[in-house]
Coordinates of C-alpha atoms and ligand atoms in Angstrom, one line a residue:
M1 CA 43.4 -1.9 22.9
A2 CA 44.7 -5.3 24.2
Y3 CA 45.2 -5.9 27.9
N4 CA 47.7 -8.1 29.6
C5 CA 46.3 -9.8 32.7
V6 CA 48.1 -11.5 35.5
V7 CA 46.0 -13.8 37.7
L8 CA 47.2 -15.0 41.1
I9 CA 45.9 -18.5 41.9
K10 CA 46.3 -20.7 44.9
Q11 CA 46.0 -24.5 45.4
V12 CA 44.0 -25.2 48.5
P13 CA 42.8 -28.2 50.5
D14 CA 39.2 -29.0 49.6
T15 CA 37.5 -28.0 52.8
K16 CA 34.2 -29.4 51.6
R17 CA 35.4 -32.9 51.0
I18 CA 37.1 -34.0 54.2
T19 CA 38.2 -37.6 54.0
G20 CA 39.9 -38.2 57.4
R21 CA 41.4 -36.4 60.3
V22 CA 41.8 -32.8 59.3
M23 CA 44.1 -31.7 62.2
N24 CA 47.3 -33.3 63.3
D25 CA 47.9 -33.7 67.0
D26 CA 50.3 -30.7 66.9
G27 CA 47.5 -28.5 65.6
T28 CA 48.8 -28.3 62.0
V29 CA 46.6 -29.2 59.0
N30 CA 46.8 -32.8 57.9
R31 CA 46.8 -32.0 54.1
S32 CA 46.8 -35.7 53.1
A33 CA 43.2 -35.9 54.5
L34 CA 42.1 -33.2 52.1
P35 CA 42.2 -33.3 48.3
A36 CA 44.0 -30.3 46.7
I37 CA 41.9 -28.1 44.4
F38 CA 42.0 -24.8 42.6
N39 CA 40.8 -22.1 45.0
P40 CA 37.2 -21.6 43.8
E41 CA 37.2 -17.8 43.5
D42 CA 40.6 -17.9 41.6
L43 CA 38.7 -19.7 38.9
N44 CA 36.4 -16.7 38.7
A45 CA 39.4 -14.4 38.5
L46 CA 40.9 -16.5 35.7
E47 CA 37.6 -16.6 33.9
L48 CA 37.4 -12.7 34.0
A49 CA 40.9 -12.5 32.6
L50 CA 40.0 -14.9 29.8
Q51 CA 36.9 -12.9 29.0
I52 CA 39.0 -9.7 28.7
K53 CA 41.5 -11.6 26.5
G54 CA 38.6 -12.9 24.3
K55 CA 37.1 -9.5 23.8
F56 CA 40.2 -7.2 23.6
G57 CA 43.2 -9.5 23.1
G58 CA 46.3 -9.6 25.2
R59 CA 47.9 -12.3 27.3
V60 CA 46.9 -14.1 30.5
T61 CA 49.6 -15.1 32.9
V62 CA 48.9 -17.2 35.9
I63 CA 51.2 -17.2 39.0
T64 CA 51.0 -19.4 42.1
M65 CA 53.3 -19.7 45.1
G66 CA 53.2 -23.1 46.6
P67 CA 54.8 -26.6 46.8
P68 CA 55.8 -28.4 43.5
A69 CA 52.3 -30.1 43.5
A70 CA 50.7 -26.7 42.8
A71 CA 51.8 -27.1 39.2
A72 CA 48.5 -29.0 38.8
I73 CA 46.4 -25.8 38.9
L74 CA 48.8 -24.1 36.5
R75 CA 48.2 -26.9 34.0
D76 CA 44.5 -26.6 34.6
S77 CA 44.8 -22.9 33.8
L78 CA 46.6 -23.7 30.5
F79 CA 43.7 -26.1 29.7
R80 CA 41.2 -23.3 30.2
G81 CA 43.1 -20.8 28.1
A82 CA 45.9 -19.1 30.0
D83 CA 49.0 -18.3 27.9
D84 CA 51.8 -18.4 30.5
A85 CA 52.2 -20.1 33.9
I86 CA 54.7 -19.5 36.7
L87 CA 55.3 -21.6 39.8
I88 CA 57.1 -19.8 42.7
T89 CA 58.4 -22.6 44.8
D90 CA 61.2 -22.4 47.4
Q91 CA 61.7 -23.8 50.9
R92 CA 62.5 -20.3 52.0
C93 CA 58.8 -19.3 51.4
A94 CA 57.8 -21.7 54.2
A95 CA 56.1 -20.0 57.2
S96 CA 55.1 -17.0 55.2
D97 CA 52.0 -15.2 56.5
T98 CA 49.9 -13.0 54.3
L99 CA 52.3 -10.1 54.4
A100 CA 55.3 -12.2 53.3
T101 CA 53.1 -14.0 50.7
S102 CA 51.9 -10.8 49.1
Y103 CA 55.5 -9.4 49.1
I104 CA 56.8 -12.5 47.3
L105 CA 53.9 -12.4 44.8
S106 CA 54.5 -8.6 44.3
C107 CA 58.1 -9.3 43.3
A108 CA 57.0 -11.9 40.7
V109 CA 54.2 -9.7 39.3
K110 CA 56.6 -6.8 38.9
K111 CA 58.6 -9.0 36.5
S112 CA 55.5 -9.4 34.4
D113 CA 54.0 -7.0 31.8
Y114 CA 50.5 -6.2 33.2
D115 CA 47.6 -3.9 32.8
I116 CA 45.2 -5.8 35.1
V117 CA 46.0 -8.0 38.1
L118 CA 43.3 -10.4 39.3
C119 CA 43.0 -12.3 42.5
G120 CA 40.2 -14.4 44.0
R121 CA 38.4 -12.5 46.8
Q122 CA 39.4 -15.1 49.3
A123 CA 41.2 -18.4 49.7
I124 CA 39.1 -21.1 51.3
D125 CA 41.9 -22.3 53.6
G126 CA 43.6 -19.2 55.0
D127 CA 40.4 -17.3 54.5
T128 CA 41.8 -13.9 55.2
A129 CA 41.1 -12.0 51.9
Q130 CA 44.2 -10.0 52.7
V131 CA 46.6 -11.1 49.9
G132 CA 44.8 -9.2 47.1
P133 CA 44.7 -5.8 48.9
Q134 CA 48.2 -6.2 50.3
L135 CA 49.5 -7.0 46.8
A136 CA 47.9 -3.9 45.3
E137 CA 49.6 -1.8 48.0
K138 CA 53.0 -3.3 47.3
L139 CA 52.5 -2.8 43.5
G140 CA 51.4 0.8 44.2
I141 CA 48.3 0.4 42.1
T142 CA 44.6 1.0 42.6
Q143 CA 42.5 -1.9 43.9
I144 CA 38.9 -2.7 43.4
T145 CA 37.8 -5.5 45.8
Y146 CA 34.7 -7.7 45.8
V147 CA 34.2 -7.3 42.0
E148 CA 31.0 -9.0 40.8
E149 CA 30.9 -7.5 37.3
L150 CA 33.3 -5.8 35.0
T151 CA 31.0 -3.1 33.6
Q152 CA 33.3 -1.4 31.1
L153 CA 36.8 -1.4 29.9
N154 CA 37.6 1.6 27.6
G155 CA 41.2 2.6 26.8
K156 CA 42.9 3.1 30.1
T157 CA 39.7 3.4 32.1
I158 CA 38.0 0.5 33.9
T159 CA 34.5 0.5 35.5
A160 CA 33.5 -2.4 37.8
R161 CA 30.6 -3.2 40.1
R162 CA 31.6 -4.3 43.6
N163 CA 29.5 -6.1 46.1
I164 CA 29.2 -4.1 49.4
G165 CA 27.1 -6.7 51.3
N166 CA 23.7 -5.1 51.3
G167 CA 24.0 -3.6 47.8
W168 CA 26.5 -2.7 45.1
Q169 CA 28.8 0.1 44.2
Q170 CA 30.0 1.1 40.8
V171 CA 33.6 2.4 40.7
Q172 CA 35.8 3.7 37.9
T173 CA 39.5 4.1 37.9
A174 CA 42.5 4.3 35.6
L175 CA 44.7 1.3 34.8
P176 CA 46.8 -0.4 36.0
V177 CA 44.4 -2.0 38.6
L178 CA 44.1 -5.0 40.8
M179 CA 40.7 -6.6 41.2
T180 CA 39.6 -9.2 43.7
V181 CA 36.9 -11.2 42.1
T182 CA 33.8 -12.9 43.8
S183 CA 32.0 -16.1 42.8
Q184 CA 29.1 -14.0 41.5
A185 CA 31.2 -12.5 38.7
N186 CA 30.9 -15.3 36.2
E187 CA 30.6 -19.1 35.6
P188 CA 34.2 -20.4 35.1
R189 CA 34.6 -22.2 31.8
V190 CA 35.7 -25.8 31.7
A191 CA 39.0 -27.0 30.3
A192 CA 39.0 -27.1 26.5
A193 CA 39.7 -30.6 25.0
K194 CA 42.1 -29.2 22.4
K195 CA 44.1 -27.3 25.0
M196 CA 44.2 -30.4 27.2
M197 CA 45.7 -32.3 24.3
K198 CA 48.2 -29.5 23.8
Y199 CA 49.2 -29.0 27.4
K200 CA 48.8 -32.4 29.0
N201 CA 52.6 -32.9 29.0
A202 CA 53.4 -29.4 30.2
C203 CA 55.4 -29.6 33.4
T204 CA 57.9 -27.8 35.7
P205 CA 61.6 -28.7 35.9
I206 CA 60.9 -30.3 39.3
E207 CA 58.3 -32.6 37.8
V208 CA 60.7 -33.5 34.9
E209 CA 63.4 -34.4 37.5
K210 CA 61.1 -36.5 39.5
K211 CA 60.0 -38.5 36.4
I212 CA 63.6 -38.9 35.1
K213 CA 64.8 -40.1 38.5
A214 CA 61.9 -42.7 38.6
E215 CA 62.8 -43.9 35.1
N216 CA 66.5 -44.1 35.7
P217 CA 66.9 -45.4 39.3
N218 CA 70.6 -46.3 38.9
A219 CA 71.7 -43.1 37.2
G220 CA 74.2 -40.8 38.9
E221 CA 73.6 -37.1 39.8
A222 CA 75.5 -35.7 36.9
D223 CA 73.6 -38.0 34.4
I224 CA 70.3 -37.0 35.9
K225 CA 71.2 -33.3 35.7
E226 CA 72.0 -33.7 32.0
L227 CA 68.9 -35.7 31.2
V228 CA 66.7 -33.1 33.0
A229 CA 68.4 -30.2 31.1
H230 CA 67.9 -32.0 27.8
K231 CA 64.2 -32.8 28.5
C232 CA 63.5 -29.2 29.8
A233 CA 65.1 -27.7 26.6
G234 CA 62.9 -29.9 24.5
L235 CA 59.7 -28.9 26.4
E236 CA 60.7 -25.2 26.3
K237 CA 61.0 -25.4 22.5
K238 CA 57.4 -26.8 22.3
G239 CA 56.1 -24.2 24.8
L240 CA 55.4 -26.9 27.3
L241 CA 57.8 -25.9 30.1
I242 CA 56.0 -24.3 33.0
K243 CA 58.3 -21.6 34.5
Q244 CA 59.6 -22.4 37.9
W245 CA 61.0 -19.5 40.0
N246 CA 62.8 -19.6 43.3
L247 CA 63.2 -16.5 45.5
D248 CA 66.5 -15.5 43.8
V249 CA 64.7 -15.3 40.4
T250 CA 61.9 -13.1 41.9
G251 CA 64.6 -10.8 43.3
A252 CA 62.8 -10.8 46.7
D253 CA 64.7 -9.6 49.8
L254 CA 64.9 -12.7 52.0
N255 CA 64.3 -10.6 55.1
W256 CA 60.8 -10.0 53.9
C257 CA 60.1 -13.7 53.1
G258 CA 59.2 -16.8 55.1
Q259 CA 59.4 -16.6 58.9
S260 CA 61.5 -13.4 59.1
G261 CA 59.1 -11.5 56.9
S262 CA 56.0 -12.7 58.8
P263 CA 54.9 -10.7 61.8
T264 CA 51.9 -13.0 62.5
K265 CA 52.5 -15.3 65.4
V266 CA 50.1 -18.2 66.1
H267 CA 49.7 -18.4 69.8
R268 CA 47.1 -21.2 70.1
I269 CA 45.2 -23.4 67.8
Q270 CA 41.9 -25.1 68.8
S271 CA 40.3 -27.8 66.7
V272 CA 36.6 -27.5 66.8
V273 CA 34.8 -30.7 65.8
L274 CA 31.0 -30.3 65.3
A275 CA 29.6 -33.7 66.0
A276 CA 25.9 -34.3 65.3
K277 CA 24.1 -35.2 68.6
E278 CA 20.8 -36.4 67.0
S279 CA 19.2 -36.6 63.6
K280 CA 15.6 -36.1 62.4
E281 CA 14.0 -37.4 59.3
I282 CA 11.9 -34.9 57.4
E283 CA 9.1 -36.1 55.2
P284 CA 9.9 -35.2 51.5
S285 CA 6.6 -33.2 51.0
D286 CA 5.5 -29.6 51.3
K287 CA 4.1 -30.4 54.7
G288 CA 7.4 -31.8 55.9
I289 CA 9.4 -28.8 54.6
S290 CA 6.8 -26.3 56.1
G291 CA 7.2 -28.1 59.5
L292 CA 11.0 -27.8 59.3
I293 CA 10.8 -24.1 58.4
N294 CA 8.4 -23.4 61.3
E295 CA 10.7 -25.3 63.7
L296 CA 13.8 -23.3 62.5
I297 CA 11.9 -20.0 63.0
E298 CA 10.7 -21.1 66.5
D299 CA 14.3 -22.0 67.4
K300 CA 15.4 -18.5 66.0
I301 CA 17.8 -20.2 63.6
I302 CA 16.2 -18.4 60.7
A303 CA 14.0 -15.3 60.8
Ligands
FAD401 P1 43.6 -14.8 50.9 O1 44.2 -13.5 51.3 O2 42.2 -15.2 51.4 O3 43.7 -15.0 49.3 C1 43.1 -14.0 48.4 C2 43.6 -14.3 47.0 O4 45.0 -14.0 47.0 C3 43.5 -15.7 46.5 O5 42.2 -15.9 46.1 C4 44.5 -15.7 45.4 O6 44.1 -15.0 44.3 C5 45.7 -14.9 46.0 N1 46.6 -15.8 46.7 C6 46.7 -16.1 48.1 N2 47.7 -16.9 48.3 C7 48.3 -17.1 47.1 C8 49.4 -17.9 46.7 N3 50.1 -18.7 47.6 N4 49.8 -17.9 45.4 C9 49.1 -17.2 44.5 N5 48.0 -16.4 44.8 C10 47.6 -16.4 46.1 N6 51.0 -21.4 54.3 C11 51.8 -22.3 53.7 O7 51.4 -22.8 52.6 N7 53.0 -22.7 54.2 C12 53.4 -22.2 55.4 O8 54.5 -22.6 55.9 C13 52.6 -21.3 56.1 N8 53.0 -20.7 57.2 C14 52.3 -19.8 57.8 C15 52.7 -19.2 59.0 C16 51.9 -18.2 59.7 C17 52.4 -17.6 61.0 C18 50.7 -17.8 59.1 C19 49.9 -16.8 59.8 C20 50.3 -18.4 57.9 C21 51.0 -19.4 57.3 N9 50.6 -19.9 56.1 C22 51.4 -20.9 55.5 C23 49.4 -19.5 55.4 C24 49.7 -18.4 54.4 O9 50.1 -17.3 55.0 C25 48.4 -18.1 53.7 O10 47.9 -19.3 53.1 C26 48.7 -17.1 52.5 O11 49.3 -16.0 53.0 C27 47.4 -16.7 51.8 O12 46.5 -16.2 52.7 P2 45.0 -16.6 52.6 O13 45.0 -18.1 52.4 O14 44.2 -16.0 53.7 O15 44.6 -16.0 51.2

């Protein structure tokens, strides 16, 4: 039996490679100081979907909601083996909290043919781990969170091992299911050279328009529109047009999107900057390391 997988992926600021001032004066995140990357555990979710496809067949669709630049992680997914890619981008998504985000994503997933929905356990920026479980609720399907191993997939039954902090739990359920996947689940594959060659020119209509405007700075709006339509039709024929949906295409009720669909209100933001007060050099020897460990134990930093 073949299984269709839908993987939800998010482009996030790389919180490990901070290159400047992370916070603006108004308390918002200065995204230009942080390179944008594929949320790490979403790569594990994608890898699990690709392994399912490799073993049983079926299609892998990746979906992201974000700004036009998020198309980069959709292309990356195509390079790794995904079959379809959808970008949900719309100004009306702005200010969406996790409830609104999961609602919008649920509308998009409902338009897809799926047996298994996969999310990363958690995004490294928002860090709530709420979107996966909320999405399962909205789809009305079973969820298995914190998946570290897919043990068995047999007909319409799935068995998975989930991390419960101080051990693991093996659970079994009927499809369809939503799983949130941890970094222990697998080692994500790298992009395949052949697929990179095939999909390097894959892009969204917004990207096509940006490029055409840059190439034709004196063209009028009607000409640009025609050129974009022509280019997009050509890309679609070759399977290189990344789908771009706005909220109208998802069929989402606007009352549940953006600010009006977001009950979370941020009352105060505090920027905590951990500055090193002093540094200490450790001798690169067993003696130096033992000394450091003893010091950390004495200071009750480790036990
Ligand atoms: P988690 O719940 O930790 O993510 C778990 C998994 O869900 C991910 O690994 C991934 O598989 C999936 N997932 C999460 N988000 C997405 C996504 N966007 N697309 C596809 N899959 C996804 N963010 C903005 O970008 N713009 C805003 O204007 C904005 N306004 C906000 C306003 C408020 C009041 C609040 C509270 C938050 C706002 N956010 C905004 C942040 C936004 O709500 C979260 O980034 C988003 O809901 C995801 O939550 P998370 O990062 O905690 O993801």
